[in-house]
XYZ file of C-alpha atoms in Angstrom:
413
model
C -22.879 -144.105 83.696
C -19.612 -144.921 81.886
C -17.752 -145.226 85.196
C -19.921 -148.244 86.019
C -19.196 -149.919 82.688
C -15.421 -149.558 82.793
C -14.935 -150.261 86.505
C -17.073 -153.399 86.064
C -14.942 -154.492 83.102
C -11.733 -154.142 85.134
C -13.212 -156.075 88.071
C -14.525 -158.775 85.736
C -11.026 -159.168 84.298
C -9.601 -159.617 87.796
C -12.284 -162.195 88.648
C -11.644 -164.049 85.407
C -7.890 -164.417 85.773
C -7.628 -164.473 89.558
C -10.769 -166.353 90.708
C -9.548 -166.502 94.314
C -9.509 -162.701 94.616
C -12.790 -162.520 96.521
C -12.344 -158.791 97.080
C -12.760 -158.114 93.340
C -15.971 -160.148 93.280
C -17.361 -158.339 96.319
C -16.510 -154.946 94.791
C -18.081 -155.922 91.485
C -21.296 -157.051 93.165
C -21.409 -153.953 95.368
C -20.985 -151.591 92.393
C -23.639 -153.457 90.391
C -26.036 -153.276 93.345
C -25.306 -149.544 93.721
C -25.950 -148.981 90.022
C -29.384 -150.576 90.290
C -30.155 -149.016 93.671
C -29.870 -145.527 92.155
C -33.008 -146.249 90.096
C -34.771 -148.766 92.333
C -37.676 -149.533 92.357
C -38.249 -148.103 88.865
C -36.112 -150.618 87.014
C -36.712 -152.565 83.821
C -38.187 -156.075 84.080
C -35.092 -158.237 84.386
C -33.130 -155.510 86.170
C -35.343 -155.869 89.251
C -34.561 -159.582 89.307
C -30.854 -158.930 88.785
C -30.843 -156.427 91.641
C -32.214 -158.890 94.191
C -30.056 -161.720 92.821
C -26.938 -159.546 93.105
C -27.872 -158.670 96.682
C -28.328 -162.364 97.561
C -25.027 -163.387 95.953
C -23.186 -160.469 97.597
C -24.551 -161.424 101.016
C -23.708 -165.098 100.462
C -20.170 -164.354 99.258
C -19.518 -161.868 102.063
C -20.705 -164.477 104.576
C -18.263 -167.008 103.105
C -15.344 -164.550 103.153
C -16.023 -163.522 106.758
C -16.918 -166.872 108.313
C -15.497 -169.405 105.823
C -18.763 -171.296 105.575
C -21.706 -171.263 103.193
C -24.757 -169.176 103.922
C -27.014 -171.402 101.796
C -26.884 -175.180 102.487
C -25.303 -177.143 99.626
C -28.414 -179.281 98.891
C -30.526 -176.156 98.432
C -28.246 -174.082 96.182
C -28.932 -175.698 92.766
C -32.636 -175.993 93.621
C -32.741 -172.265 94.432
C -31.357 -171.557 90.959
C -33.826 -173.939 89.288
C -36.916 -172.624 91.042
C -35.898 -169.024 90.346
C -35.409 -169.660 86.636
C -38.608 -171.697 86.281
C -40.687 -169.040 88.068
C -39.318 -166.237 85.879
C -39.901 -168.102 82.622
C -43.367 -169.257 83.664
C -44.679 -165.780 84.415
C -43.095 -164.344 81.275
C -45.249 -166.873 79.417
C -48.315 -166.458 81.643
C -48.646 -162.750 80.816
C -48.722 -163.677 77.122
C -51.926 -165.678 77.547
C -53.980 -162.862 76.067
C -55.950 -162.190 72.893
C -53.495 -159.688 71.415
C -50.466 -161.968 71.741
C -52.407 -164.513 69.688
C -53.440 -161.793 67.212
C -51.406 -162.421 64.045
C -51.333 -158.677 63.312
C -50.110 -157.360 66.671
C -48.371 -160.245 68.481
C -44.966 -159.494 69.979
C -43.885 -162.746 68.327
C -43.678 -160.638 65.138
C -41.289 -157.930 66.376
C -39.035 -160.308 68.311
C -38.860 -162.912 65.523
C -38.928 -160.709 62.422
C -35.660 -162.232 61.144
C -37.045 -165.775 61.422
C -40.332 -164.741 59.811
C -38.590 -163.056 56.868
C -36.273 -166.034 56.327
C -39.103 -168.594 56.543
C -41.466 -166.714 54.232
C -38.961 -165.449 51.656
C -36.344 -168.206 51.546
C -38.380 -171.270 52.523
C -41.579 -169.893 50.950
C -43.702 -170.813 53.952
C -46.995 -169.078 54.703
C -46.564 -166.164 57.116
C -49.534 -167.073 59.321
C -48.286 -170.653 59.678
C -44.846 -169.402 60.731
C -46.377 -166.985 63.237
C -48.642 -169.600 64.790
C -45.659 -171.935 65.133
C -43.578 -169.235 66.828
C -46.405 -168.372 69.226
C -46.825 -172.011 70.268
C -43.041 -172.435 70.519
C -42.854 -169.423 72.847
C -45.184 -171.029 75.369
C -43.381 -174.385 75.124
C -40.003 -172.737 75.764
C -41.199 -170.457 78.574
C -43.858 -172.494 80.371
C -42.941 -176.162 79.799
C -39.243 -176.657 78.970
C -37.886 -175.018 82.184
C -39.586 -177.683 84.337
C -37.159 -180.176 82.787
C -34.474 -178.583 84.984
C -36.053 -180.309 88.003
C -35.368 -183.787 86.619
C -31.894 -185.238 86.203
C -32.717 -187.097 82.957
C -34.061 -183.953 81.260
C -31.924 -181.246 82.891
C -29.228 -180.877 80.260
C -31.672 -181.167 77.362
C -33.795 -178.379 78.866
C -30.682 -176.264 79.376
C -29.638 -176.737 75.728
C -33.055 -175.581 74.472
C -32.990 -172.525 76.740
C -29.429 -171.686 75.710
C -30.400 -171.845 72.025
C -33.338 -169.556 72.795
C -31.039 -167.036 74.452
C -28.447 -167.352 71.699
C -31.063 -166.007 69.318
C -32.091 -163.267 71.760
C -28.437 -162.259 72.257
C -27.962 -161.716 68.549
C -31.238 -159.781 68.389
C -30.118 -157.248 71.089
C -30.871 -158.936 74.431
C -27.416 -160.196 75.422
C -27.705 -158.334 78.736
C -30.863 -160.234 79.694
C -29.407 -163.466 78.293
C -26.344 -163.135 80.522
C -28.652 -163.220 83.560
C -30.298 -166.378 82.188
C -26.836 -167.889 81.574
C -25.901 -167.214 85.203
C -29.052 -168.952 86.446
C -28.652 -171.864 84.020
C -25.063 -172.388 85.150
C -26.309 -172.497 88.740
C -28.873 -175.132 87.752
C -26.144 -177.443 86.418
C -23.046 -176.838 88.545
C -22.040 -179.058 91.444
C -22.009 -177.050 94.689
C -20.493 -179.799 96.829
C -17.193 -179.295 98.661
C -15.130 -181.272 96.170
C -12.543 -179.237 94.184
C -13.961 -177.422 91.181
C -12.918 -178.942 87.855
C -10.047 -176.922 86.347
C -11.708 -177.055 82.920
C -14.648 -175.042 84.308
C -12.250 -172.430 85.684
C -10.542 -172.183 82.267
C -13.920 -171.933 80.541
C -15.014 -169.183 82.914
C -11.853 -167.240 82.106
C -12.591 -167.492 78.386
C -16.248 -166.584 78.906
C -15.418 -163.532 81.029
C -12.743 -162.378 78.584
C -15.161 -162.613 75.654
C -17.782 -160.673 77.645
C -15.229 -157.880 78.019
C -14.346 -158.036 74.311
C -18.030 -157.983 73.332
C -18.753 -154.892 75.439
C -15.674 -153.005 74.228
C -16.273 -153.824 70.557
C -19.928 -152.799 70.784
C -18.833 -149.516 72.390
C -16.295 -148.951 69.619
C -18.832 -149.698 66.881
C -21.317 -147.309 68.497
C -18.702 -144.535 68.595
C -17.965 -145.202 64.911
C -21.699 -144.739 64.168
C -22.063 -148.303 62.887
C -25.799 -149.195 62.554
C -27.199 -150.583 65.808
C -28.409 -153.749 64.052
C -24.834 -154.558 63.034
C -23.251 -153.696 66.388
C -25.748 -155.784 68.367
C -25.262 -158.805 66.088
C -21.473 -158.583 66.463
C -21.832 -158.082 70.222
C -24.257 -161.006 70.501
C -22.108 -163.371 68.431
C -18.958 -162.705 70.474
C -20.910 -163.155 73.697
C -22.485 -166.393 72.436
C -19.048 -167.871 71.650
C -18.113 -167.208 75.280
C -21.291 -168.961 76.465
C -20.439 -171.970 74.274
C -16.983 -172.310 75.852
C -18.459 -172.021 79.340
C -21.184 -174.630 78.928
C -19.073 -177.224 77.117
C -17.255 -177.693 80.435
C -20.361 -177.356 82.593
C -22.202 -180.048 80.610
C -19.334 -182.469 81.315
C -19.736 -182.164 85.081
C -21.841 -184.547 87.138
C -23.757 -183.169 90.094
C -24.308 -185.023 93.343
C -27.959 -185.737 94.191
C -29.015 -184.564 97.649
C -32.029 -185.303 99.783
C -34.043 -182.244 100.753
C -36.037 -182.307 103.978
C -39.718 -181.381 104.132
C -38.948 -178.171 106.046
C -36.440 -177.188 103.357
C -39.024 -177.877 100.646
C -41.445 -175.520 102.377
C -38.722 -172.860 102.665
C -37.968 -173.205 98.938
C -41.595 -172.354 98.120
C -40.748 -168.781 99.136
C -39.009 -168.362 95.765
C -41.977 -168.969 93.417
C -44.200 -167.165 95.934
C -41.990 -164.048 95.846
C -41.835 -164.068 92.029
C -45.619 -164.537 91.930
C -46.306 -161.570 94.211
C -43.947 -159.381 92.212
C -45.260 -160.511 88.839
C -49.051 -160.443 89.228
C -49.285 -156.830 90.384
C -50.784 -155.625 87.049
C -53.945 -157.595 87.684
C -54.482 -155.671 90.948
C -53.794 -152.221 89.495
C -50.339 -151.932 91.097
C -48.328 -151.142 87.961
C -48.269 -152.698 84.503
C -44.536 -152.835 83.835
C -41.281 -154.081 85.421
C -42.946 -157.391 86.302
C -42.219 -159.623 83.258
C -45.006 -158.055 81.186
C -42.495 -156.989 78.512
C -43.369 -158.057 74.959
C -46.611 -159.634 76.160
C -49.304 -157.447 74.481
C -50.998 -157.450 77.891
C -53.736 -154.921 78.726
C -54.955 -154.787 82.325
C -57.493 -151.957 82.255
C -60.769 -152.889 83.939
C -62.848 -152.098 80.866
C -60.771 -153.999 78.310
C -58.512 -156.548 79.970
C -57.338 -159.007 77.298
C -55.986 -161.862 79.464
C -57.684 -165.210 78.884
C -57.707 -166.296 82.537
C -57.891 -163.114 84.624
C -60.710 -160.558 84.343
C -59.215 -157.433 85.908
C -62.634 -155.814 86.383
C -62.974 -158.285 89.266
C -59.417 -158.286 90.630
C -58.380 -154.605 90.661
C -57.953 -153.108 94.131
C -56.998 -149.606 92.859
C -58.229 -147.266 90.129
C -54.791 -145.801 89.467
C -54.505 -147.255 85.988
C -57.982 -146.002 85.056
C -57.258 -142.425 86.220
C -55.331 -141.624 83.060
C -54.387 -138.677 80.869
C -54.503 -138.820 77.083
C -51.321 -137.338 75.625
C -52.317 -135.260 72.576
C -49.146 -133.225 72.107
C -45.815 -133.075 73.905
C -43.057 -130.438 73.619
C -40.319 -130.989 71.045
C -37.845 -131.911 73.796
C -40.002 -134.909 74.715
C -41.031 -136.214 71.280
C -38.591 -139.109 71.681
C -40.625 -140.370 74.663
C -43.275 -141.548 72.157
C -46.188 -140.774 74.463
C -48.360 -138.894 71.973
C -51.540 -140.764 71.087
C -51.289 -142.932 74.202
C -52.905 -142.929 77.622
C -50.782 -142.555 80.734
C -51.923 -142.949 84.353
C -51.959 -139.525 86.002
C -49.597 -140.511 88.786
C -47.081 -141.936 86.289
C -47.106 -138.579 84.488
C -46.310 -136.887 87.803
C -43.276 -139.147 88.248
C -42.080 -138.390 84.721
C -42.502 -134.650 85.261
C -40.156 -134.777 88.256
C -37.601 -136.409 85.966
C -38.205 -133.914 83.163
C -37.781 -131.036 85.625
C -34.209 -132.161 86.324
C -33.475 -132.599 82.601
C -34.941 -129.278 81.524
C -34.757 -126.989 84.575
C -34.940 -123.739 82.569
C -37.141 -124.760 79.617
C -40.899 -124.497 79.547
C -42.606 -127.734 78.526
C -45.954 -126.898 76.855
C -48.350 -129.757 76.135
C -51.897 -130.610 75.137
C -53.663 -133.247 77.246
C -57.152 -134.659 77.615
C -58.197 -135.451 81.174
C -61.652 -136.745 82.075
C -63.000 -135.728 78.678
C -61.656 -132.156 78.826
C -58.926 -130.909 76.481
C -56.309 -128.865 78.332
C -53.611 -126.589 76.865
C -50.761 -126.452 79.359
C -48.103 -123.672 79.127
C -45.601 -125.629 81.236
C -46.068 -129.204 82.445
C -43.587 -128.695 85.273
C -45.763 -126.095 87.009
C -49.140 -127.666 86.182
C -51.468 -129.559 88.503
C -50.292 -132.775 86.813
C -46.877 -132.324 88.439
C -48.373 -132.911 91.907
C -46.379 -135.777 93.358
C -46.860 -138.204 96.242
C -44.080 -140.383 97.600
C -45.754 -143.733 96.892
C -45.977 -142.922 93.157
C -42.422 -144.077 92.512
C -43.210 -147.561 93.848
C -45.965 -148.177 91.279
C -44.577 -148.317 87.739
C -46.898 -147.826 84.751
C -46.133 -147.800 81.038
C -48.096 -146.043 78.313
C -51.438 -147.596 77.384
C -52.762 -147.775 73.804
C -55.838 -145.579 73.404
C -58.010 -148.121 71.607
C -57.875 -151.353 69.618
C -55.461 -154.226 70.218
C -52.378 -153.620 72.312
C -49.222 -153.201 70.206
C -45.936 -154.777 71.264
C -44.525 -152.690 74.124
C -41.572 -153.067 76.455
């Protein structure tokens, strides 16, 4: 979807250097929403959140352009940002409260923090298990405790600094796209949304930030075309992006926000935010999909027979058997080896969704496979014409990822 990338870059440039051109902002938001809508609801974890956030911002900005007044009351706007960010972080940590995340052999803390682990063990000569335990504890502090500091004026900027440092590391590792969403929410937690004129230093900082975002994307694209190793290109991309974030937040940290009183009815209305994130995020425990709900890098298993969460026993909470009606993938055709499904279990209805996708990718090729279903080994001449390709409309609304066949759950997206 290169058209999306380059049109977005042009619109971002217009927004950066002509902030009053609302039309460019509306177009940018509309194109981003369209991009996500083409794959909705089967989007990656943070992309679902971005989609709904983009829709809310688009609606709010359009309302302002049309009627010259704010859709969301000023006292509520920063609180909306804070509650959204806190809810997202909290559930990202909550899913990690499982035995395999605390397993020092399989924990996702290993794959995400391999650079820190190597530096600490080789350079500082620290014990690997000690480093891992520290990183695991730090993860829960950063995701489940620190964000609550955003609710309190005395701790707000300190909490933001810790979260920005966390995302600086993630940006360099490869997650600058997700970090940019966090940066947007963090900025909303700190900015003053009153009617007083916006500080010119923030406008200048936003211009620099936006320009460096454009540079980061273009340089990463160039390095990819030049076949530079992905590790190198993502580090360069992340560093350039992080410099832009630094410029942006130096100005934001200098601003002082006005404290507003929030009525009891408004407080009740604000509870809709954590409630919505909760409903979206806890679906795995009811058998309604085990991905695209902040379960990424959590080592979480939600099968009835071997749920690994410390607090939720899914043999008592599941309302469907969809996840348990699975196929074991023994062998896939050469065209699909990159899917890395062999040796894993996959819910039968998720396989049906994938086969619809594969049918569009390989309309003329036969896709032979070997599967085990309900204890019976099946040699299939062509997956596209098999009984496993039977599809029902509701399948696309329930998103499953591959499930490890046995043992602890490895680190999966």
